[in-house]
Amino acid sequence: MNEHLLFNLVDLAGTFAFAISGATAARREGLDLFGILVIAYVTACGGGIARDLYIGAVPPAGLSEWRYLLTAVVAALATIVAYRQVERLDHPVRLFDAMGLGLFAVYGAHKALLATGNIEVAIILGMVTAIGGGLARDMLLARVPVVLQREIYASAAFAGAALAVLGERVGWPVLWATWLPILLCFTLRFVSLRFGWNLPRFGGSSSES
Amino acid sequence: MNEHLLFNLVDLAGTFAFAISGATAARREGLDLFGILVIAYVTACGGGIARDLYIGAVPPAGLSEWRYLLTAVVAALATIVAYRQVERLDHPVRLFDAMGLGLFAVYGAHKALLATGNIEVAIILGMVTAIGGGLARDMLLARVPVVLQREIYASAAFAGAALAVLGERVGWPVLWATWLPILLCFTLRFVSLRFGWNLPRFGGSSSES
Amino acid sequence: MNEHLLFNLVDLAGTFAFAISGATAARREGLDLFGILVIAYVTACGGGIARDLYIGAVPPAGLSEWRYLLTAVVAALATIVAYRQVERLDHPVRLFDAMGLGLFAVYGAHKALLATGNIEVAIILGMVTAIGGGLARDMLLARVPVVLQREIYASAAFAGAALAVLGERVGWPVLWATWLPILLCFTLRFVSLRFGWNLPRFGGSSSES
């Protein structure tokens, strides 16, 4: 399979999975049709849009490339008209979500490194690309972001972004520098989900989620 | 009446109404004097400021044109010193708010289309201009945005922005391309308020608002 | 002591204090290791990052200058491994926080005035620099921002930013135009803390904080 095609497929599958997580949360919160569409779109594209603002790439690709909006709308409508089936798709959706997390982190880091040449900016913006949409979703739904509370999620994105920047600086072939970090992030995320791994917590009797 | 003057009048009346909705919510939440001013200003100008960031128009007009800040401050002070009277003005404020919604959506779409030439960006940023301030207000007050939960509000802004972009592309005279979409948005919003129309909701036993 | 060195010292001490306030709040909310790091960094650098976006200075200094990230990470780790001691440091942390508030407001106003030449933008962005991180922290933790509810905090930042812009316009010597407004903001903040001063509130039976 052509590697470019594979990249685009993973990109859209990740967008789809992110949008489903947004639409599901919005539906559960009782938002109306339009609210569900908005939250699905923000969850899917918010991270990339923030990254583009930080590197001055305006208008952000998440706004100007219609395939992202379309993917998010289709995912939201699917969540609305076929909620039961989407819920039963829980397993593949988590798979796509973990793939999207890796691809967003790595692509975000790559784009930011290209634009700024700054390693620190690239790693941070890789993470922002991957987890920014989820943070925006939870801020809009007035809840403490799940990804900052438990599970290996933000930290998996960090690992992927950091390895991508390292690989690019060290001069790995593009294919490796792209897919190895994606694989690392995906594996960390998926294995931690499978075994219920969490990062340590140090306080808080809060039961918010 | 000069059409330019009319535009500016509606612009400031809308800003005033948005600021009042912000100041009222902030006052109810128990914020202090400065907090009320901040929330009023963010509600009135936050949408336009976000739009300007997304198209790279910095510093945003909402920051650099003092008449917006002044209007927001006057609205906030009026809400503080004459709360009873402002509450009794509920009806005209809703009227101004609906007019502002239409004008912000249409003007935002127009400015974004001019800056980017991209239809999708223009429609999305028209909506952002119209509802972004309300979203920011509710995020700051830690509540799920009202405009995503019920009533024809975000969707009326969408209709206005979409018609504005259509009209501009098809080549309507400026006067029509400006005021027809504003009228559409205003009418949708006002009629739906009058008759209690809502978009469908699909789940959620949440009672948050 | 060299004035430049003093400036950098206060800058980092303020960053450290802001990061501690973020890490402490995140820890109390039960976030995990990575969540605490993220909130500490956002609290310390979020205001400056927002200011840089609004004036088009990308990538923002808060992302590209590693000493800010490093300071925030050290503060977060200190809060984690030595929570008891950090709690006992409450007094110096408040001192640093008040110093940071003044310096961020004044430096933010200065940088924005230099970039835009607009007095209103400079004063607003001075405030954004000083209180933006705290607002972002509270939005992420899904609570109404403390600084908009009580105490002389946002208003002290406003006073500092406004005096800085005035001094620069009137042509004070740099040393005065820098340190007098910082001292004003610091004093307002510190004296109000000492004597429990608050701005007036006008309604709200809310007990949220």
XYZ file of C-alpha atoms in Angstrom:
627
model
C 0.000 0.000 0.000
C 1.164 3.512 -0.832
C 2.488 5.111 2.354
C 0.841 8.448 1.588
C -2.523 6.790 1.250
C -1.954 4.957 4.526
C -1.137 8.260 6.234
C -4.343 9.854 4.951
C -6.407 6.850 5.954
C -5.063 6.891 9.515
C -5.546 10.677 9.609
C -9.224 10.441 8.722
C -9.827 7.359 10.887
C -8.338 9.276 13.831
C -10.444 12.338 13.060
C -13.508 10.097 12.899
C -12.725 8.471 16.253
C -12.031 11.805 17.948
C -15.307 13.210 16.591
C -17.216 10.192 17.892
C -15.785 10.708 21.370
C -16.929 14.332 21.186
C -20.389 13.539 19.842
C -20.918 10.799 22.430
C -19.977 13.096 25.305
C -22.154 15.928 23.939
C -25.138 13.638 23.445
C -24.788 12.297 26.981
C -24.707 15.870 28.288
C -28.028 16.561 26.572
C -26.813 19.038 23.945
C -29.013 19.630 20.926
C -28.313 18.637 17.312
C -26.155 21.656 16.611
C -24.329 21.391 19.917
C -23.395 17.794 19.136
C -22.030 18.815 15.730
C -20.003 21.642 17.267
C -18.472 19.495 20.012
C -17.663 16.670 17.572
C -15.893 19.109 15.254
C -14.008 20.849 18.071
C -12.860 17.513 19.516
C -11.644 16.296 16.129
C -10.015 19.500 14.882
C -9.379 21.708 17.918
C -5.870 20.429 18.577
C -4.660 21.002 15.029
C -6.320 24.412 14.891
C -4.544 25.489 18.096
C -1.209 24.228 16.729
C -1.652 26.226 13.531
C -2.411 29.387 15.526
C 0.770 28.924 17.561
C 2.944 28.654 14.438
C 1.096 31.383 12.544
C -0.320 29.065 9.855
C -3.612 30.856 9.218
C -6.283 30.052 8.348
C -5.731 26.746 10.182
C -6.000 23.581 8.085
C -8.766 22.294 10.373
C -10.904 25.196 9.151
C -9.927 25.323 5.497
C -9.749 21.667 4.505
C -13.311 20.507 4.148
C -12.544 16.802 4.566
C -11.984 17.283 8.306
C -15.265 19.090 8.838
C -17.059 16.524 6.678
C -15.545 13.603 8.618
C -16.565 15.169 11.917
C -20.116 15.821 10.697
C -20.500 12.256 9.420
C -19.201 10.889 12.731
C -21.605 13.114 14.686
C -24.596 12.127 12.571
C -23.648 8.455 12.901
C -23.526 8.900 16.669
C -26.986 10.449 16.575
C -28.847 8.109 14.236
C -27.081 4.910 15.222
C -26.115 5.445 18.848
C -26.563 1.809 19.834
C -24.367 0.575 17.018
C -21.738 3.226 17.708
C -21.662 2.174 21.350
C -21.144 -1.407 20.283
C -18.245 -0.193 18.107
C -16.475 0.838 21.297
C -13.539 -1.423 20.597
C -12.690 -0.276 17.047
C -13.290 3.332 18.055
C -10.671 3.032 20.818
C -8.337 1.477 18.272
C -8.825 4.374 15.845
C -8.554 6.862 18.678
C -5.167 5.457 19.716
C -4.011 5.505 16.094
C -5.223 9.088 15.716
C -3.470 10.094 18.929
C -0.162 8.813 17.568
C -0.574 10.298 14.109
C -1.718 13.700 15.396
C 1.196 13.916 17.844
C 3.768 12.973 15.224
C 2.350 15.042 12.383
C 1.845 18.028 14.696
C 5.434 17.827 15.901
C 6.682 17.509 12.325
C 4.688 20.505 11.078
C 5.763 22.659 14.037
C 9.432 21.675 13.642
C 9.286 22.568 9.947
C 7.705 25.938 10.725
C 9.817 27.006 13.692
C 12.968 24.847 13.743
C 12.602 24.759 17.528
C 12.686 21.337 19.216
C 10.800 22.388 22.338
C 8.037 24.081 20.348
C 7.739 20.994 18.139
C 7.319 18.567 21.034
C 4.824 20.774 22.894
C 2.777 21.427 19.750
C 2.797 17.729 18.862
C 1.122 17.138 22.208
C -1.233 20.080 21.697
C -2.288 18.626 18.332
C -3.024 15.271 19.907
C -4.753 16.277 23.145
C -5.977 19.838 22.434
C -9.281 18.696 20.962
C -10.059 16.567 24.002
C -9.160 19.430 26.331
C -11.434 21.824 24.400
C -14.270 19.261 24.471
C -14.020 18.926 28.243
C -13.694 22.685 28.807
C -16.840 23.259 26.728
C -18.639 20.543 28.692
C -17.482 22.151 31.962
C -15.630 19.132 33.277
C -12.059 18.494 34.325
C -10.259 16.994 31.294
C -10.247 13.221 31.511
C -6.863 13.004 29.807
C -5.212 14.957 32.629
C -6.687 12.767 35.314
C -5.813 9.205 34.494
C -4.679 6.698 31.912
C -1.612 6.892 29.689
C -2.878 9.356 27.073
C -1.225 12.767 27.171
C 2.030 11.086 28.134
C 1.788 8.669 25.190
C 1.326 11.680 22.902
C 4.384 13.272 24.493
C 6.454 10.143 23.885
C 5.377 10.013 20.235
C 6.077 13.690 19.619
C 9.474 13.515 21.336
C 10.584 10.444 19.373
C 9.410 12.050 16.115
C 11.484 15.155 16.759
C 14.482 13.062 17.776
C 14.190 10.912 14.651
C 13.913 13.928 12.390
C 16.908 15.629 13.980
C 19.027 12.483 13.901
C 18.149 12.049 10.246
C 16.098 8.848 10.143
C 14.504 8.046 6.796
C 11.075 9.707 6.539
C 9.222 6.417 6.660
C 10.828 5.451 9.960
C 10.666 8.941 11.468
C 6.931 8.912 10.765
C 5.755 5.449 11.665
C 8.050 4.412 14.504
C 6.858 7.248 16.809
C 3.246 6.648 15.794
C 3.713 3.005 16.684
C 5.314 3.930 20.015
C 2.449 6.238 20.993
C -0.182 3.764 19.802
C 1.423 0.872 21.660
C 1.842 2.807 24.910
C -1.773 3.915 24.728
C -3.185 0.559 23.763
C -1.186 -1.589 26.149
C -1.980 0.787 29.030
C -5.687 0.598 28.178
C -5.497 -3.201 28.010
C -3.834 -3.500 31.404
C -5.426 -0.500 33.091
C -2.156 1.340 33.639
C -2.232 4.823 35.123
C 0.271 7.497 35.991
C 0.659 8.148 39.710
C -1.634 10.632 41.452
C -0.644 12.462 44.586
C -3.650 13.885 46.265
C -7.180 14.998 45.754
C -10.272 13.333 47.078
C -12.107 14.784 44.116
C -14.481 12.432 42.377
C -15.050 14.734 39.442
C -14.719 13.292 35.974
C -30.909 56.671 6.755
C -27.352 56.121 5.588
C -26.736 52.388 5.394
C -23.279 52.672 6.892
C -24.677 54.462 9.900
C -27.347 51.796 10.273
C -24.659 49.091 10.192
C -22.679 50.812 12.930
C -25.778 51.335 15.042
C -26.747 47.668 14.855
C -23.121 46.709 15.539
C -22.990 48.728 18.750
C -26.519 47.760 19.824
C -25.525 44.104 19.405
C -22.300 44.634 21.332
C -24.311 46.307 24.082
C -26.826 43.443 24.263
C -24.089 40.788 24.304
C -22.263 42.656 27.079
C -25.452 42.871 29.121
C -25.966 39.105 28.855
C -22.383 38.656 30.071
C -22.654 41.144 32.915
C -25.980 39.700 34.071
C -24.590 36.157 34.169
C -21.421 37.303 35.963
C -23.390 39.283 38.529
C -25.643 36.310 39.217
C -22.564 34.128 39.726
C -21.306 36.536 42.384
C -18.258 37.898 40.553
C -16.804 41.163 41.769
C -16.794 44.508 39.945
C -13.773 43.689 37.841
C -14.995 40.178 37.098
C -18.279 41.579 35.783
C -16.413 43.989 33.501
C -14.171 41.212 32.187
C -17.038 38.808 31.459
C -19.116 41.551 29.790
C -16.206 42.470 27.530
C -15.363 38.852 26.687
C -18.994 38.078 25.850
C -19.292 41.125 23.606
C -15.928 40.911 21.845
C -14.656 37.343 22.293
C -16.174 36.014 19.076
C -14.703 38.723 16.874
C -11.330 38.444 18.595
C -11.224 34.688 17.928
C -12.178 35.253 14.270
C -9.376 37.772 13.839
C -6.854 35.331 15.324
C -7.965 32.621 12.886
C -7.450 34.877 9.867
C -4.249 36.447 11.195
C -5.701 39.953 11.593
C -3.684 41.056 14.626
C -4.133 42.876 16.856
C -7.834 41.935 16.728
C -10.288 44.788 16.179
C -12.059 43.879 19.439
C -8.869 44.872 21.253
C -7.775 47.878 19.219
C -11.026 49.722 18.550
C -11.914 51.443 21.771
C -15.633 51.832 21.003
C -16.201 48.101 21.616
C -14.489 48.147 24.998
C -16.318 51.341 25.905
C -19.702 49.904 24.905
C -19.045 46.772 26.966
C -17.985 48.792 30.006
C -21.051 51.027 29.794
C -23.308 47.980 29.493
C -21.615 46.340 32.489
C -21.893 49.461 34.636
C -25.550 49.849 33.652
C -26.148 46.247 34.699
C -24.526 46.976 38.043
C -26.071 50.317 38.981
C -29.476 49.730 37.433
C -29.965 45.983 37.652
C -33.719 46.202 38.204
C -34.225 48.415 35.173
C -31.948 46.266 33.017
C -33.925 43.200 34.024
C -37.119 44.985 33.003
C -35.445 45.751 29.660
C -35.389 42.022 28.992
C -37.482 42.400 25.869
C -35.446 45.062 24.030
C -32.222 43.344 25.092
C -33.359 40.125 23.430
C -34.226 42.123 20.354
C -30.783 43.731 20.226
C -29.169 40.388 20.968
C -30.910 38.784 17.979
C -29.934 41.718 15.773
C -26.338 41.484 17.002
C -26.306 37.739 16.362
C -27.271 38.309 12.740
C -24.901 41.184 12.154
C -21.934 39.465 13.811
C -22.494 36.267 11.793
C -22.784 38.132 8.501
C -19.974 40.603 9.102
C -17.706 37.838 10.443
C -18.353 35.683 7.367
C -17.729 38.660 5.092
C -14.438 39.612 6.751
C -13.214 35.991 6.736
C -14.169 35.508 3.081
C -12.315 38.668 2.142
C -9.227 37.545 4.064
C -9.072 33.899 2.995
C -11.271 33.464 -0.080
C -12.372 30.151 1.414
C -16.129 29.506 1.668
C -15.903 26.942 4.463
C -13.647 29.152 6.564
C -16.001 32.090 6.026
C -19.104 30.231 7.184
C -17.402 28.699 10.230
C -15.848 32.024 11.259
C -19.157 33.828 10.779
C -20.584 31.444 13.361
C -17.531 31.843 15.594
C -17.975 35.633 15.503
C -21.609 35.309 16.507
C -21.466 32.622 19.187
C -17.801 32.675 20.308
C -18.380 35.344 22.943
C -21.229 33.376 24.504
C -19.133 30.207 24.516
C -16.235 32.028 26.205
C -18.623 33.519 28.793
C -19.977 30.089 29.686
C -16.530 28.462 29.749
C -15.311 31.166 32.141
C -18.393 30.656 34.314
C -17.769 26.876 34.295
C -21.101 25.918 32.769
C -22.118 24.048 29.637
C -22.797 26.675 26.936
C -26.479 27.486 26.812
C -26.352 28.063 23.055
C -25.302 24.453 22.442
C -28.091 23.045 24.550
C -31.317 24.478 23.279
C -33.068 27.158 21.282
C -32.365 28.225 17.700
C -29.261 30.311 18.245
C -26.046 28.796 16.885
C -28.042 27.384 13.987
C -29.561 30.796 13.196
C -26.024 32.208 13.094
C -25.036 29.393 10.751
C -27.960 30.168 8.428
C -27.048 33.856 8.344
C -23.364 33.211 7.675
C -24.118 30.665 4.949
C -26.569 32.949 3.146
C -24.108 35.839 3.360
C -21.360 33.775 1.737
C -23.757 32.507 -0.912
C -24.956 36.014 -1.693
C -21.437 37.359 -1.965
C -20.343 34.544 -4.244
C -23.420 34.809 -6.464
C -22.809 38.526 -6.721
C -25.787 40.114 -5.000
C -25.605 43.883 -4.528
C -23.818 44.702 -1.255
C -26.941 46.044 0.361
C -28.831 42.796 -0.196
C -25.875 40.528 0.596
C -25.565 42.319 3.932
C -29.115 42.802 5.134
C -30.959 39.777 3.776
C -28.827 37.273 5.739
C -28.994 39.463 8.850
C -32.754 39.490 8.496
C -32.833 35.714 8.013
C -30.788 35.076 11.177
C -32.736 37.629 13.179
C -36.086 36.222 12.069
C -35.116 32.605 12.760
C -33.883 33.580 16.206
C -36.794 35.802 17.072
C -39.585 33.591 15.790
C -38.063 30.565 17.545
C -37.873 32.529 20.802
C -41.480 33.652 20.381
C -42.766 30.127 19.808
C -40.292 28.253 21.983
C -38.797 26.274 19.129
C -35.848 24.008 19.820
C -33.594 21.718 17.852
C -33.978 18.036 18.642
C -31.998 16.472 21.482
C -31.115 12.817 21.580
C -30.092 11.811 25.021
C -28.758 13.009 28.307
C -30.582 13.164 31.572
C -28.335 16.056 32.508
C -30.066 18.944 34.129
C -27.091 21.231 33.858
C -27.590 24.657 32.338
C 22.699 44.733 41.232
C 22.397 44.826 37.459
C 18.832 45.833 36.605
C 18.605 43.316 33.789
C 19.546 40.511 36.132
C 16.969 41.722 38.645
C 14.309 41.699 35.931
C 15.142 38.112 34.954
C 15.181 37.004 38.567
C 11.737 38.455 39.249
C 10.500 36.990 35.955
C 11.562 33.476 36.909
C 10.458 33.829 40.540
C 7.023 34.896 39.279
C 6.897 32.010 36.818
C 7.839 29.660 39.651
C 5.119 31.028 41.938
C 2.456 30.891 39.214
C 3.434 27.289 38.406
C 3.183 26.337 42.085
C -0.330 27.763 42.283
C -1.232 25.671 39.221
C 0.394 22.493 40.482
C -1.189 22.849 43.909
C -4.663 23.279 42.440
C -4.165 20.362 40.040
C -2.889 18.081 42.778
C -5.856 18.950 44.981
C -8.192 18.135 42.086
C -6.645 14.670 41.843
C -4.948 15.036 38.447
C -2.181 12.596 37.600
C 1.536 13.356 37.209
C 1.210 14.587 33.663
C -1.911 16.595 34.414
C -0.111 18.420 37.208
C 2.770 19.273 34.871
C 0.379 20.538 32.193
C -1.637 22.732 34.577
C 1.519 24.149 36.188
C 2.924 25.071 32.781
C -0.352 26.560 31.531
C -0.748 28.641 34.698
C 2.799 29.962 34.458
C 2.970 30.601 30.714
C -0.629 30.767 29.447
C -0.979 34.519 29.848
C 2.182 35.343 27.930
C 1.322 32.825 25.218
C -2.115 34.412 24.727
C -0.543 37.893 24.550
C 1.904 36.749 21.887
C -0.933 35.273 19.808
C -2.829 38.574 19.978
C 0.147 40.567 18.699
C 1.180 37.959 16.138
C 4.490 37.083 17.819
C 4.660 33.403 16.880
C 5.817 31.011 18.069
C 5.074 32.513 21.514
C 8.050 33.003 23.828
C 6.350 30.813 26.449
C 6.698 27.911 24.017
C 10.096 28.613 22.527
C 12.170 29.725 25.517
C 12.985 26.593 27.428
C 13.689 28.355 30.741
C 9.956 28.949 31.282
C 9.021 25.331 30.688
C 11.916 24.208 32.852
C 10.914 26.539 35.705
C 7.328 25.306 35.545
C 8.405 21.660 35.544
C 10.715 22.187 38.520
C 7.935 23.969 40.424
C 5.478 21.160 39.631
C 7.904 18.440 40.706
C 8.674 20.362 43.902
C 4.959 20.565 44.607
C 4.686 16.814 44.117
C 7.694 15.540 46.050
C 7.668 18.141 48.796
C 4.012 19.117 49.139
C 4.210 19.700 52.897
C 7.182 22.015 52.570
C 5.617 23.861 49.638
C 2.471 24.390 51.673
C 4.559 25.811 54.484
C 6.154 28.152 51.922
C 2.744 29.748 51.446
C 4.004 33.136 52.519
C 7.007 33.480 50.167
C 4.971 31.975 47.331
C 2.353 34.701 47.728
C 5.153 37.247 47.747
C 6.621 35.864 44.499
C 3.149 35.595 43.009
C 2.481 39.279 43.678
C 5.864 40.203 42.233
C 5.178 38.047 39.176
C 1.763 39.638 38.759
C 3.321 43.093 38.599
C 6.179 42.126 36.320
C 3.965 40.166 33.913
C 1.460 43.030 33.669
C 4.154 45.616 33.027
C 6.280 43.549 30.669
C 3.182 42.376 28.775
C 1.964 45.958 28.344
C 5.421 47.044 27.214
C 5.777 44.259 24.643
C 2.263 44.865 23.285
C 2.815 48.634 23.052
C 6.056 48.059 21.174
C 4.343 45.669 18.756
C 1.125 47.593 18.097
C 1.620 51.186 19.240
C -1.932 51.053 20.574
C -2.492 52.145 24.170
C -5.729 50.220 24.670
C -4.254 47.000 23.276
C -1.195 47.429 25.503
C -3.195 47.832 28.712
C -5.543 44.935 27.939
C -2.693 42.627 26.948
C -0.716 43.593 30.046
C -3.664 42.325 32.059
C -3.993 39.236 29.856
C -0.308 38.444 30.455
C -0.772 38.712 34.204
C -4.095 36.946 34.733
C -4.476 34.788 31.589
C -2.605 31.843 33.083
C -4.813 31.817 36.174
C -7.941 32.021 34.013
C -6.755 29.101 31.858
C -5.930 27.071 34.991
C -9.426 27.590 36.365
C -11.130 26.911 33.033
C -9.230 23.628 32.736
C -10.201 22.727 36.294
C -13.846 23.579 35.502
C -14.236 26.240 38.164
C -15.160 29.915 38.081
C -11.870 31.884 38.045
C -10.923 32.913 41.558
C -9.356 36.149 40.322
C -12.694 37.361 38.946
C -14.538 36.674 42.171
C -12.693 38.432 44.932
C -9.513 40.071 46.136
C -7.560 42.831 44.426
C -5.786 40.820 41.744
C -6.989 41.487 38.194
C -7.495 45.129 39.141
C -3.952 45.390 40.526
C -2.676 44.022 37.214
C -4.775 46.617 35.404
C -3.309 49.419 37.512
C 0.232 48.224 36.822
C -0.323 47.877 33.077
C -2.014 51.269 32.836
C 0.750 53.072 34.748
C 3.401 51.338 32.622
C 1.759 52.525 29.413
C 1.332 56.020 30.816
C 4.966 56.172 31.907
C 6.214 54.964 28.538
C 4.075 57.478 26.663
C 5.033 60.348 28.924
C 8.669 59.417 28.446
C 9.820 58.330 31.889
C 13.309 56.825 32.063
C 13.147 53.057 31.395
C 14.114 52.171 34.945
C 11.205 54.154 36.380
C 8.717 53.121 33.699
C 9.512 49.517 34.518
C 9.776 49.362 38.281
C 7.297 51.994 39.463
C 4.286 50.216 37.893
C 5.553 46.846 39.119
C 5.803 48.318 42.599
C 2.295 49.788 42.319
C 0.750 46.467 41.295
C 2.740 44.544 43.895
C 1.802 46.958 46.673
C -1.896 46.997 45.771
C -1.940 43.212 45.701
C 0.066 42.729 48.840
C -1.625 45.342 50.984
C -5.061 44.090 49.917
C -4.072 40.526 50.839
C -2.761 41.730 54.200
C -5.928 43.601 55.062
C -8.416 41.346 53.270
C -9.582 44.030 50.862
C -12.062 43.089 48.150
C -13.789 44.818 45.285
C -17.544 45.206 45.703
C -19.882 42.417 44.599
C -23.459 43.035 43.618
C -25.385 39.836 43.665
C -25.101 36.121 43.447
C -25.695 33.667 46.214
C -23.264 31.338 44.503
C -20.790 29.695 46.799
C -18.660 28.349 43.978
C -14.936 28.912 44.099
